[in-house]
Short mmCIF file of C-alpha atoms in Angstrom, two decimals:
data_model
loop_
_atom_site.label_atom_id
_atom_site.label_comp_id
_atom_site.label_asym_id
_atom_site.label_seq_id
_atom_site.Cartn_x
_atom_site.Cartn_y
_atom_site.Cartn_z
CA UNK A 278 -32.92 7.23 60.03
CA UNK A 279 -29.23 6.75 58.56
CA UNK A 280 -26.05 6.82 59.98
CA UNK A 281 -24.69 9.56 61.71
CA UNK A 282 -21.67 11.17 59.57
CA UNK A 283 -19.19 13.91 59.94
CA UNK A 284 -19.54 17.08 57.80
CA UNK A 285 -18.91 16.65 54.53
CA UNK A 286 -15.99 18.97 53.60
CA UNK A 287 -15.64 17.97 49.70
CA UNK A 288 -16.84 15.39 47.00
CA UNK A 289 -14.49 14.26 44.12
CA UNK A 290 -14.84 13.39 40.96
CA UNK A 291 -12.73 10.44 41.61
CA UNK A 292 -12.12 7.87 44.84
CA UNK A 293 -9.38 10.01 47.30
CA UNK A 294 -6.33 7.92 48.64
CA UNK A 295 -3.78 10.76 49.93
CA UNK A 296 -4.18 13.49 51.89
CA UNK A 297 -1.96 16.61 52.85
CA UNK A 298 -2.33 19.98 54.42
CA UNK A 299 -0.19 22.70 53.67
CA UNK A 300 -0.22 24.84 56.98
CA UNK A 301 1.29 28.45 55.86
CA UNK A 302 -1.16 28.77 52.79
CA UNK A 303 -4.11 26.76 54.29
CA UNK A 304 -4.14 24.20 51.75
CA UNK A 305 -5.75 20.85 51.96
CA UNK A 306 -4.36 18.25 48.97
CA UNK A 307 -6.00 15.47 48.32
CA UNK A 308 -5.46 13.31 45.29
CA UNK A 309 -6.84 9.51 43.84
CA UNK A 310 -8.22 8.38 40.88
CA UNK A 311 -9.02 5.41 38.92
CA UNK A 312 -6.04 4.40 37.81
CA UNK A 313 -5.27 3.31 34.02
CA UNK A 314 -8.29 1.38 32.82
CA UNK A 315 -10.35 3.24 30.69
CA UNK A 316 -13.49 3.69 33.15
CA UNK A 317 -14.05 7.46 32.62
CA UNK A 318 -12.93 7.83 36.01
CA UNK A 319 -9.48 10.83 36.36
CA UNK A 320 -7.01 11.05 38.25
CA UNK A 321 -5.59 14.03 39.56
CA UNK A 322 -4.33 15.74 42.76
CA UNK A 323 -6.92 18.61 44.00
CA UNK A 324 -5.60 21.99 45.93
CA UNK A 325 -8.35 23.58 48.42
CA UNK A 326 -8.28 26.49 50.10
CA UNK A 327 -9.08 26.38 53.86
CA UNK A 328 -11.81 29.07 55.14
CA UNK A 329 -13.74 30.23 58.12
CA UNK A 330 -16.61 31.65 56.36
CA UNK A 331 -19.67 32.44 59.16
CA UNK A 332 -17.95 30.73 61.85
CA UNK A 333 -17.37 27.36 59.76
CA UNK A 334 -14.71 25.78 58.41
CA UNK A 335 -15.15 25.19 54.77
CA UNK A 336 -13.26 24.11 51.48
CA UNK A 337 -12.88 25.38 48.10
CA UNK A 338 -11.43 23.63 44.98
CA UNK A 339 -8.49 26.18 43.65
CA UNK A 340 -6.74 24.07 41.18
CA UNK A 341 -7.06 20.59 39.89
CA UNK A 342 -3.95 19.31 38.78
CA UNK A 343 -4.52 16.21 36.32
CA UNK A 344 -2.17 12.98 36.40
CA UNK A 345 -3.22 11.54 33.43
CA UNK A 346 -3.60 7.75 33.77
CA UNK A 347 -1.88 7.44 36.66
CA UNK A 348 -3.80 7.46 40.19
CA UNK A 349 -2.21 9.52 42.84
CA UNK A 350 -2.00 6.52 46.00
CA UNK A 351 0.06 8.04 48.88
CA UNK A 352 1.53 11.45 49.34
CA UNK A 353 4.39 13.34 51.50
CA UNK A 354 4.53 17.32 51.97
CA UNK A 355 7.97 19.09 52.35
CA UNK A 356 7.41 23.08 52.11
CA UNK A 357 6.16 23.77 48.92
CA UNK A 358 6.61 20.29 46.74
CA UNK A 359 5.13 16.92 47.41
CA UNK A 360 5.92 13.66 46.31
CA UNK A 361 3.30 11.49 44.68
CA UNK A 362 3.17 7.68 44.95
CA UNK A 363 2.12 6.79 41.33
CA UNK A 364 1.57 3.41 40.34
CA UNK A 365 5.54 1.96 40.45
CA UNK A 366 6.79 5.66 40.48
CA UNK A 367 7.57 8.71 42.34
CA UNK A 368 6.90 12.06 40.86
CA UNK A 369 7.64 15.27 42.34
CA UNK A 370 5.34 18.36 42.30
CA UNK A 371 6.18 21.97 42.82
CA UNK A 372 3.19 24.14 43.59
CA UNK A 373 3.29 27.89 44.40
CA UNK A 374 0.48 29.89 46.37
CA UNK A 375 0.04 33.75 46.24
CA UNK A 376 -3.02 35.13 48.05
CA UNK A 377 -4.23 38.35 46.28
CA UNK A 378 -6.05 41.01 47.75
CA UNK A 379 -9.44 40.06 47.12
CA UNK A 380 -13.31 41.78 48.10
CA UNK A 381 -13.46 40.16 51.49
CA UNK A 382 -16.73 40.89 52.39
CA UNK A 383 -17.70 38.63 49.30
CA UNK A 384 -17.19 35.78 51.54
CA UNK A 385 -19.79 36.27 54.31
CA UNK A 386 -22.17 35.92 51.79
CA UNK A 387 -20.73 32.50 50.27
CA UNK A 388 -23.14 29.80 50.89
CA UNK A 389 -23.72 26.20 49.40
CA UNK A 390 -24.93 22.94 50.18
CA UNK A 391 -21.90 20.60 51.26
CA UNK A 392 -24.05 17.36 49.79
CA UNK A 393 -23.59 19.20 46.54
CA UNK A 394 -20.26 18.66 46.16
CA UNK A 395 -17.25 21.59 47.11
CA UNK A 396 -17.85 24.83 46.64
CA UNK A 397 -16.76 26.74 43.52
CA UNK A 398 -15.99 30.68 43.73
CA UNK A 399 -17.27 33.22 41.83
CA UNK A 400 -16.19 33.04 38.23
CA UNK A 401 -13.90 29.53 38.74
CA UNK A 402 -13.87 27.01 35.99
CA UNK A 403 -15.32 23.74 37.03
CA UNK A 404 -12.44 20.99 37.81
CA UNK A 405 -13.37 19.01 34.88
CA UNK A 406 -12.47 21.98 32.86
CA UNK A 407 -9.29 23.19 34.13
CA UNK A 408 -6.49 21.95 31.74
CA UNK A 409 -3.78 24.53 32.56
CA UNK A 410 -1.27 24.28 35.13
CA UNK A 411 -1.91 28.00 36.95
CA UNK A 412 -5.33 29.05 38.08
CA UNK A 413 -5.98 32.47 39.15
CA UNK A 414 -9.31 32.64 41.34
CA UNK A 415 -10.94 35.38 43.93
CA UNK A 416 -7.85 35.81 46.53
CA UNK A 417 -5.48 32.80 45.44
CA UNK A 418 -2.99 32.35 42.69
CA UNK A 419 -1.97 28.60 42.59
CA UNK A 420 0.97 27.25 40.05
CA UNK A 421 1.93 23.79 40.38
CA UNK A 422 4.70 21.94 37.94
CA UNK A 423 6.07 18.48 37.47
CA UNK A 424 9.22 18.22 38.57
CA UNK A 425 11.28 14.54 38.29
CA UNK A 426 10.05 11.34 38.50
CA UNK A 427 11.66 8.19 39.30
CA UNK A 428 10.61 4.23 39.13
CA UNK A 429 10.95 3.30 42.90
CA UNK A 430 9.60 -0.68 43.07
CA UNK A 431 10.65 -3.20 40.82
CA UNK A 432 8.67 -6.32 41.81
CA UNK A 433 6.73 -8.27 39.30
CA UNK A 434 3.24 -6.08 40.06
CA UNK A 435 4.90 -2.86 41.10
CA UNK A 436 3.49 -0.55 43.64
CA UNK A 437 4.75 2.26 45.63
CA UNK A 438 2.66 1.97 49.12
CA UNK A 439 4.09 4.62 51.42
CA UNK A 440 6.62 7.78 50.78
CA UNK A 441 8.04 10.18 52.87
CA UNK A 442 10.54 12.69 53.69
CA UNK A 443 13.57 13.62 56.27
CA UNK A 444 13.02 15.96 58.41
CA UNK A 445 15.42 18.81 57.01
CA UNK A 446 13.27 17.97 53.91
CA UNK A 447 16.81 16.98 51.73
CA UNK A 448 16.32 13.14 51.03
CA UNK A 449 12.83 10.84 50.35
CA UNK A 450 12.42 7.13 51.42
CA UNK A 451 9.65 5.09 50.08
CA UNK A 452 8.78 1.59 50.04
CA UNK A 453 6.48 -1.00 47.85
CA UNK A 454 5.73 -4.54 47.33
CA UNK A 455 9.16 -5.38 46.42
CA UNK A 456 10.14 -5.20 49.74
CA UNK A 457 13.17 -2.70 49.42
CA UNK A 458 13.59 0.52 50.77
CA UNK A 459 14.86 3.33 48.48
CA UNK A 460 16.42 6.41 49.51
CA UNK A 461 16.48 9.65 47.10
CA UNK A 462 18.16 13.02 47.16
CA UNK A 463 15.74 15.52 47.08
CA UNK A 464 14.84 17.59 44.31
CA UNK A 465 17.23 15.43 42.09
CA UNK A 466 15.77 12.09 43.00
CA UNK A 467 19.24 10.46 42.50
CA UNK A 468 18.71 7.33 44.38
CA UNK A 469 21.57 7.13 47.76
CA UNK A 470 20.95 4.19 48.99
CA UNK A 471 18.83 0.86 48.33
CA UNK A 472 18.18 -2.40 50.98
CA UNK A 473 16.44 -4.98 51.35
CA UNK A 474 13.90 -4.31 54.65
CA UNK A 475 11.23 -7.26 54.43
CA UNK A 476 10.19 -10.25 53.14
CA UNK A 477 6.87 -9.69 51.04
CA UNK A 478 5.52 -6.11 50.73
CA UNK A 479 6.50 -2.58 53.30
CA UNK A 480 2.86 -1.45 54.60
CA UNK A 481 4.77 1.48 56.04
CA UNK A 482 8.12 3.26 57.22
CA UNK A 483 8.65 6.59 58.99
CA UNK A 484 11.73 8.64 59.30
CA UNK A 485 12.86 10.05 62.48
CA UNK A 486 14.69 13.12 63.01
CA UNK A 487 17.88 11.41 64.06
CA UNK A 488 18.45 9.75 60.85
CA UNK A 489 16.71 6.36 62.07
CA UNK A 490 14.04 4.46 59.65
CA UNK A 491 11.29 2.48 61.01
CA UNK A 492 9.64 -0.14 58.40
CA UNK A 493 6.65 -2.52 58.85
CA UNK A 494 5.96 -5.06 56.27
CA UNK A 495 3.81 -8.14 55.89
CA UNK A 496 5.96 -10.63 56.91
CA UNK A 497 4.88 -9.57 60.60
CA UNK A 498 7.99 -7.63 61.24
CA UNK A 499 8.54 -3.84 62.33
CA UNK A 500 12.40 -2.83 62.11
CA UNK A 501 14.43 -0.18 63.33
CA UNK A 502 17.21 0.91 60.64
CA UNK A 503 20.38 3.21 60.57
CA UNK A 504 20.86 3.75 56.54
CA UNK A 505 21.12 -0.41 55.70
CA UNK A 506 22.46 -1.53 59.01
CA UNK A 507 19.42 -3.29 61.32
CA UNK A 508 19.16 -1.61 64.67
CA UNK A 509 16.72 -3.79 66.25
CA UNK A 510 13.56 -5.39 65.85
CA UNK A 511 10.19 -3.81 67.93
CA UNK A 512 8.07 -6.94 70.06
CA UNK A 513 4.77 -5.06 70.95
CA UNK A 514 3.77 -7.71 73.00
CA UNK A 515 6.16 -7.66 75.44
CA UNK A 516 3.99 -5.41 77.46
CA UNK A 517 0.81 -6.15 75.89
CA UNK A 518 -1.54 -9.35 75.85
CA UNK A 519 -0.41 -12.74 73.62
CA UNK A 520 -2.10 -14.71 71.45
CA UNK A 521 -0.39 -18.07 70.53
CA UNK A 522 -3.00 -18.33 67.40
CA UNK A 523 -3.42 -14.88 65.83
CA UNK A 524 -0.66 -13.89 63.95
CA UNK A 525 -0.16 -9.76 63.98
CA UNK A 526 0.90 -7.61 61.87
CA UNK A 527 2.29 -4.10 62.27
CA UNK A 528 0.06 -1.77 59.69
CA UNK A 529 1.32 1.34 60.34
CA UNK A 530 4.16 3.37 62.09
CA UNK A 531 4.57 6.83 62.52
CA UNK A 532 6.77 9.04 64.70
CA UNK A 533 5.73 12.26 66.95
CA UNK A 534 7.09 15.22 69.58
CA UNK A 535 6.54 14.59 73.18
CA UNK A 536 4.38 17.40 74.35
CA UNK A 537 5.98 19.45 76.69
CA UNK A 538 9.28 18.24 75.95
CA UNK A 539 10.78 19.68 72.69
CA UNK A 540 13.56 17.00 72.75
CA UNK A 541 11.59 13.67 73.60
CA UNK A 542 10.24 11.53 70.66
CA UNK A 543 7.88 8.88 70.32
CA UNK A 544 7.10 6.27 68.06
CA UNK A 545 3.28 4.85 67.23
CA UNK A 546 2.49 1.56 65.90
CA UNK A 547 -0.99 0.00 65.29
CA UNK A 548 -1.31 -3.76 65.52
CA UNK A 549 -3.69 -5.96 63.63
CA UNK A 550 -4.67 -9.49 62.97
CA UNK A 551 -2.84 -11.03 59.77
CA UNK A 552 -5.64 -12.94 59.06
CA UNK A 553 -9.25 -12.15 58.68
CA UNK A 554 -11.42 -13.94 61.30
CA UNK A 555 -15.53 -14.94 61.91
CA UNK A 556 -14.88 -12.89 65.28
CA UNK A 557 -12.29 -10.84 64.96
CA UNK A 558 -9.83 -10.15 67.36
CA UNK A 559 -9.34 -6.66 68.17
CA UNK A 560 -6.68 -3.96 66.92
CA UNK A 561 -3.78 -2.69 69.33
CA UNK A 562 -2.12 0.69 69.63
CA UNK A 563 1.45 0.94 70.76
CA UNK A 564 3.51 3.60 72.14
CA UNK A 565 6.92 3.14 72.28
CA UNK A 566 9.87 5.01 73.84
CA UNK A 567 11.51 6.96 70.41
CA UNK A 568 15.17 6.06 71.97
CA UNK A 569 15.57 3.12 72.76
CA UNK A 570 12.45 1.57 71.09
CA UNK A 571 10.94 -0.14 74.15
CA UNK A 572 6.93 -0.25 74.73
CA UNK A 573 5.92 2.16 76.55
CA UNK A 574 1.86 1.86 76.40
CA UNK A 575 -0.62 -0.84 74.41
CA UNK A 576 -4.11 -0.45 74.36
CA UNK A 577 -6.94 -1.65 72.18
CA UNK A 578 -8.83 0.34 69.63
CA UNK A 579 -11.70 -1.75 69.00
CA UNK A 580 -12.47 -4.92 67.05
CA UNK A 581 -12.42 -2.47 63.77
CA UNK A 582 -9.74 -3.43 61.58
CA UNK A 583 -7.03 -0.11 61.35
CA UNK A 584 -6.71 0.93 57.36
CA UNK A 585 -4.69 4.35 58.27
CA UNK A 586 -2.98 6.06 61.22
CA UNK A 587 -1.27 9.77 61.69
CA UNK A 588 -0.20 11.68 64.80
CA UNK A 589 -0.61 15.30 64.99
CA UNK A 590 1.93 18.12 64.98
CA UNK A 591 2.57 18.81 68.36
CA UNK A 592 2.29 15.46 69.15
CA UNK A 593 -0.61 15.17 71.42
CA UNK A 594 -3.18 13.37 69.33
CA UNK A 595 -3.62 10.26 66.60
CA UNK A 596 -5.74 9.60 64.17
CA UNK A 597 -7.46 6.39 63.18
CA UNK A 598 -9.19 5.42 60.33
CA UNK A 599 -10.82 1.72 59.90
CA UNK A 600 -11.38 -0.61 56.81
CA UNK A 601 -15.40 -0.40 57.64
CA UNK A 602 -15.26 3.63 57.02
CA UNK A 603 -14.78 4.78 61.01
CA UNK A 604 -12.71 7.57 62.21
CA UNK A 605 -11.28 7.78 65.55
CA UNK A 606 -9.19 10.57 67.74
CA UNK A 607 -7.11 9.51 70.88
CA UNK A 608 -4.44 10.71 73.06
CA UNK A 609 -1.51 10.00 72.58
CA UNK A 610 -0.53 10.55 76.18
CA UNK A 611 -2.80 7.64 77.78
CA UNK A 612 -4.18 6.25 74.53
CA UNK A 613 -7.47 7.14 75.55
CA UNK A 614 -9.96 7.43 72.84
CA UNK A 615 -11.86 11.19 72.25
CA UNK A 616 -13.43 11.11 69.92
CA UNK A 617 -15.20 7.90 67.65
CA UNK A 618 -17.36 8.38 64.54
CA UNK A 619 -18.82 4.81 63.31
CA UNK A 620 -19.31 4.07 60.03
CA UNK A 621 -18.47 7.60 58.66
CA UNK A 622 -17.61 6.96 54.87
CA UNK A 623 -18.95 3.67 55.16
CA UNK A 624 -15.94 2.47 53.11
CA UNK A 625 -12.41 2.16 53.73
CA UNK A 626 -10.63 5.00 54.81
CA UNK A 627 -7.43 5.42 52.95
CA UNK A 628 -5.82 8.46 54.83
CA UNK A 629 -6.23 11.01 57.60
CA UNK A 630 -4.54 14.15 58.34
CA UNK A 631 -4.73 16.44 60.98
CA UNK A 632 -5.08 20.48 60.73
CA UNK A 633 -1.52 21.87 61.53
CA UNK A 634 -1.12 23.88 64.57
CA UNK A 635 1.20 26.58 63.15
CA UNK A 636 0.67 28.89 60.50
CA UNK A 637 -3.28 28.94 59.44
CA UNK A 638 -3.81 26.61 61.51
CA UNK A 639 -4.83 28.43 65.06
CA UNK A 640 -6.85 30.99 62.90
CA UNK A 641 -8.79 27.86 61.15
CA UNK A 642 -9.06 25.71 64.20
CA UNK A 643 -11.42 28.28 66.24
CA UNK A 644 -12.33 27.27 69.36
CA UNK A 645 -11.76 24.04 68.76
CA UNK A 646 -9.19 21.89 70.04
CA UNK A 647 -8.01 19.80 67.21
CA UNK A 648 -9.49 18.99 63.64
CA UNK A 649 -8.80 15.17 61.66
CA UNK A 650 -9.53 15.43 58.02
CA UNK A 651 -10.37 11.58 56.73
CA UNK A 652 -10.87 10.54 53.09
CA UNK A 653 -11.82 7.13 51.41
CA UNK A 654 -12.72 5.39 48.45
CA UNK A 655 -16.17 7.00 48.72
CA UNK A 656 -14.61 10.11 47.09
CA UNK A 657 -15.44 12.26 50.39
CA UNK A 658 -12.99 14.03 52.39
CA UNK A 659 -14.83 14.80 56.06
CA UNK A 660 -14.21 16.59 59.07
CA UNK A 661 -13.85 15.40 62.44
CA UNK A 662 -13.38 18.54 64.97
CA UNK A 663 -12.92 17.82 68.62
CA UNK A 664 -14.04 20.45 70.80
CA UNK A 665 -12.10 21.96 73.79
CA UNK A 666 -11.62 20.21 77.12
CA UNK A 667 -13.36 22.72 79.53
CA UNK A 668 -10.92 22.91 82.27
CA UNK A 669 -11.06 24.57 86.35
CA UNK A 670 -8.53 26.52 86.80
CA UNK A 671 -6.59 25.43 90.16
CA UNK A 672 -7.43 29.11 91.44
CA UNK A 673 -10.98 29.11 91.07
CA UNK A 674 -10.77 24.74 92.86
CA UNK A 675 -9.18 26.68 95.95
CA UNK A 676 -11.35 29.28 96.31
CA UNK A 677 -14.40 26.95 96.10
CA UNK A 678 -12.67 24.77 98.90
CA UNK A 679 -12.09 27.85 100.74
CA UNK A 680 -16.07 28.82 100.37
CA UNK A 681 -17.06 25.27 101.46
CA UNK A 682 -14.85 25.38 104.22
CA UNK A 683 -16.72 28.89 105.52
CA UNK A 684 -19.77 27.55 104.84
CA UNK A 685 -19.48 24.82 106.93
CA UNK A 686 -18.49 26.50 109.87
CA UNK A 687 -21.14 28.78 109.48
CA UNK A 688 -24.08 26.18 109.47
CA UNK A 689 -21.96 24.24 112.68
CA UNK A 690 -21.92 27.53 114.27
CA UNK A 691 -25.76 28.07 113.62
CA UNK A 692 -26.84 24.30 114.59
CA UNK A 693 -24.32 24.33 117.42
CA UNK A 694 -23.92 27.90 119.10
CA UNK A 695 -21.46 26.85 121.56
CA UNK A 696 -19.28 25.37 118.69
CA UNK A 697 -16.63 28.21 118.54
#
């Protein structure tokens, strides 16, 4: 019997590194490739449209958009353009969705085998195919342009790892193996400010919505910035458990709301060991006070080493995905894990994404409480839906303690006449 995997939401033509979902059209982007040498392998960025068709959540290919040589390694979404790691570059795309009014009833009858690949609608043109940049299909209009591109790591192998914007969506960081952290005006790209952040290559940085940058590179280090000026430094273990001969490193950072409390922020970090071990040590999740930058919370995550992480839009849940091809849900609350699929690509996952909760999003979710999309070099993009927490409501608990209460009584009053 083989491994137990998530559904299968799509199959690409090409390995999938980046992953975005667009919440007010429904779109899921993902986008890979095989880079430059001449495999036969593309590269290209892929829209789908998110359905519930029969009380499933399903994906359709609407538009391929093809990058030529270069693969498509990490992405950011601000509205309606994203901005593609490529190679040493950064190049913007503008994409427009229109949905047309379309024979709705068509789509009940829409069926396919998700093993098969994603499924095409009536009358599309294959990816492979598609050469233009607008495709018109059953119910969706999709343009998408290139806008500017800009060269943003200089080191002797360049690489762009990680990308991302502001959150009034006006200015871009990104970082690479140079080490340097490049800020750029949005939609202009003219480049506002440039530092030096780490020694060796930035795994990661996030921008908070008070202006402050948080990189983590592989010289073991995760710093707090304001523009070029060094805030602090984060120590994870200063709550946590200490190991005096396994070097960490800090593989990923990301920032997220405090549930409940429009105005509180918090920061996520995942820990893991620098070197690769017989027995590995395990992997550490960090929570730490968005303010101040404090711990707040460290827990493992397993012995799994930590490829990806992402936190979803409310804030209440993050998503894990492991070098070995696992995907994992927790809470972000208690760092409690939810949810654990082993093995699930059975590759390295490269990126996860949650389902937006505004929007599509509600309408797409169902019943279910959240959904993680996860894709890898396996070419798959899956989906990992956590059902709803059945909860008692605190009426229905006081009633039944009022019932046992009566109940009891009654049988003392029945064993024991003289009781009352």
């Amino acid at each position: 019997m083989g491994r137990r995997r998530a559904p299968e939401l799509y199959r690409a033509p090409f390995p999938l590194y980046a992953l975005q979902v667009d919440p007010s059209a429904g779109l899921l982007i993902a986008a890979g490739g095989g880079g430059a040498a001449k495999t036969g392998i593309k590269n290209g960025v892929h829209f789908l449209q998110l359905e519930r068709i029969n009380g499933r959540l399903s994906a359709s290919l609407v538009h391929s958009h093809d990058t030529e040589t270069r693969a498509t390694m990490n992405l950011a979404l601000a509205g309606d353009i994203l901005a593609a790691g490529q190679d040493a570059h950064c190049q913007l795309l503008h994409f427009q969705a229109h949905q047309q009014k379309g024979n709705k009833a068509e789509k009940a009858g829409k069926t396919g085998s998700k093993e098969q690949g994603p499924r095409q609608r009536k009358g599309a043109v294959p990816a492979e195919k598609k050469c233009g940049v607008e495709t018109q299909q059953e119910g969706l209009e999709l343009r998408v342009e290139n806008l500017q591109v800009v060269q943003t790591d200089f080191s002797p192998d360049p690489l762009q790892k990680v990308v991302c914007f502001n959150h009034d969506n006006t200015l871009l960081a990104t970082g690479g193996t140079d080490g340097y952290v490049r800020v750029w005006k949005v939609p202009s790209l003219e480049k506002v400010l440039e530092f030096k952040a780490h020694e060796g290559e930035i795994e990661d940085l996030a921008l908070g919505p008070d202006g402050k940058l948080v990189t983590v590179g592989w010289d073991l280090k995760a710093s707090v910035w304001q523009k070029d000026q060094l805030v602090t430094q984060l120590h994870w273990q200063e709550n946590g458990p200490t190991f005096s001969s396994t070097p960490y490193r800090y593989q990923a950072c990301r920032f997220g709301q405090v549930p409940d409390h429009p105005a509180g922020l918090r920061l996520f970090t995942v820990q893991i060991p620098h070197k690769r071990l017989r027995q590995p040590p395990p992997c550490y999740l960090t929570a730490w006070d968005g303010s101040n930058f404090l711990p707040l919370r460290t827990k493992s995550c397993g012995h799994e080493v930590i490829s990806c992480l992402n936190v979803s839009e409310s804030g209440t849940f993050l998503g894990l995905g492991t070098v070995t091809g696992s995907v994992a849900i927790y809470i972000a609350f208690s760092l409690q894990c939810l949810y654990y699929m082993r093995e699930s690509h059975g590759i390295v996952v490269t990126d996860v994404a949650f389902l937006p909760e505004k929007g599509r999003g509600p309408e797409l979710l169902g019943s279910h409480e959240t959904a993680l999309f996860s894709v890898a070099v396996d070419s798959r993009c899956q989906l990992h839906l956590l059902p709803s927490r059945r909860s008692v409501p605190v009426w229905l608990l006081l009633l039944a303690c009022v019932g046992l209460i009566v109940v009891t009584i009654l049988l003392l009053q029945s064993a024991f006449p003289g009781f009352l």
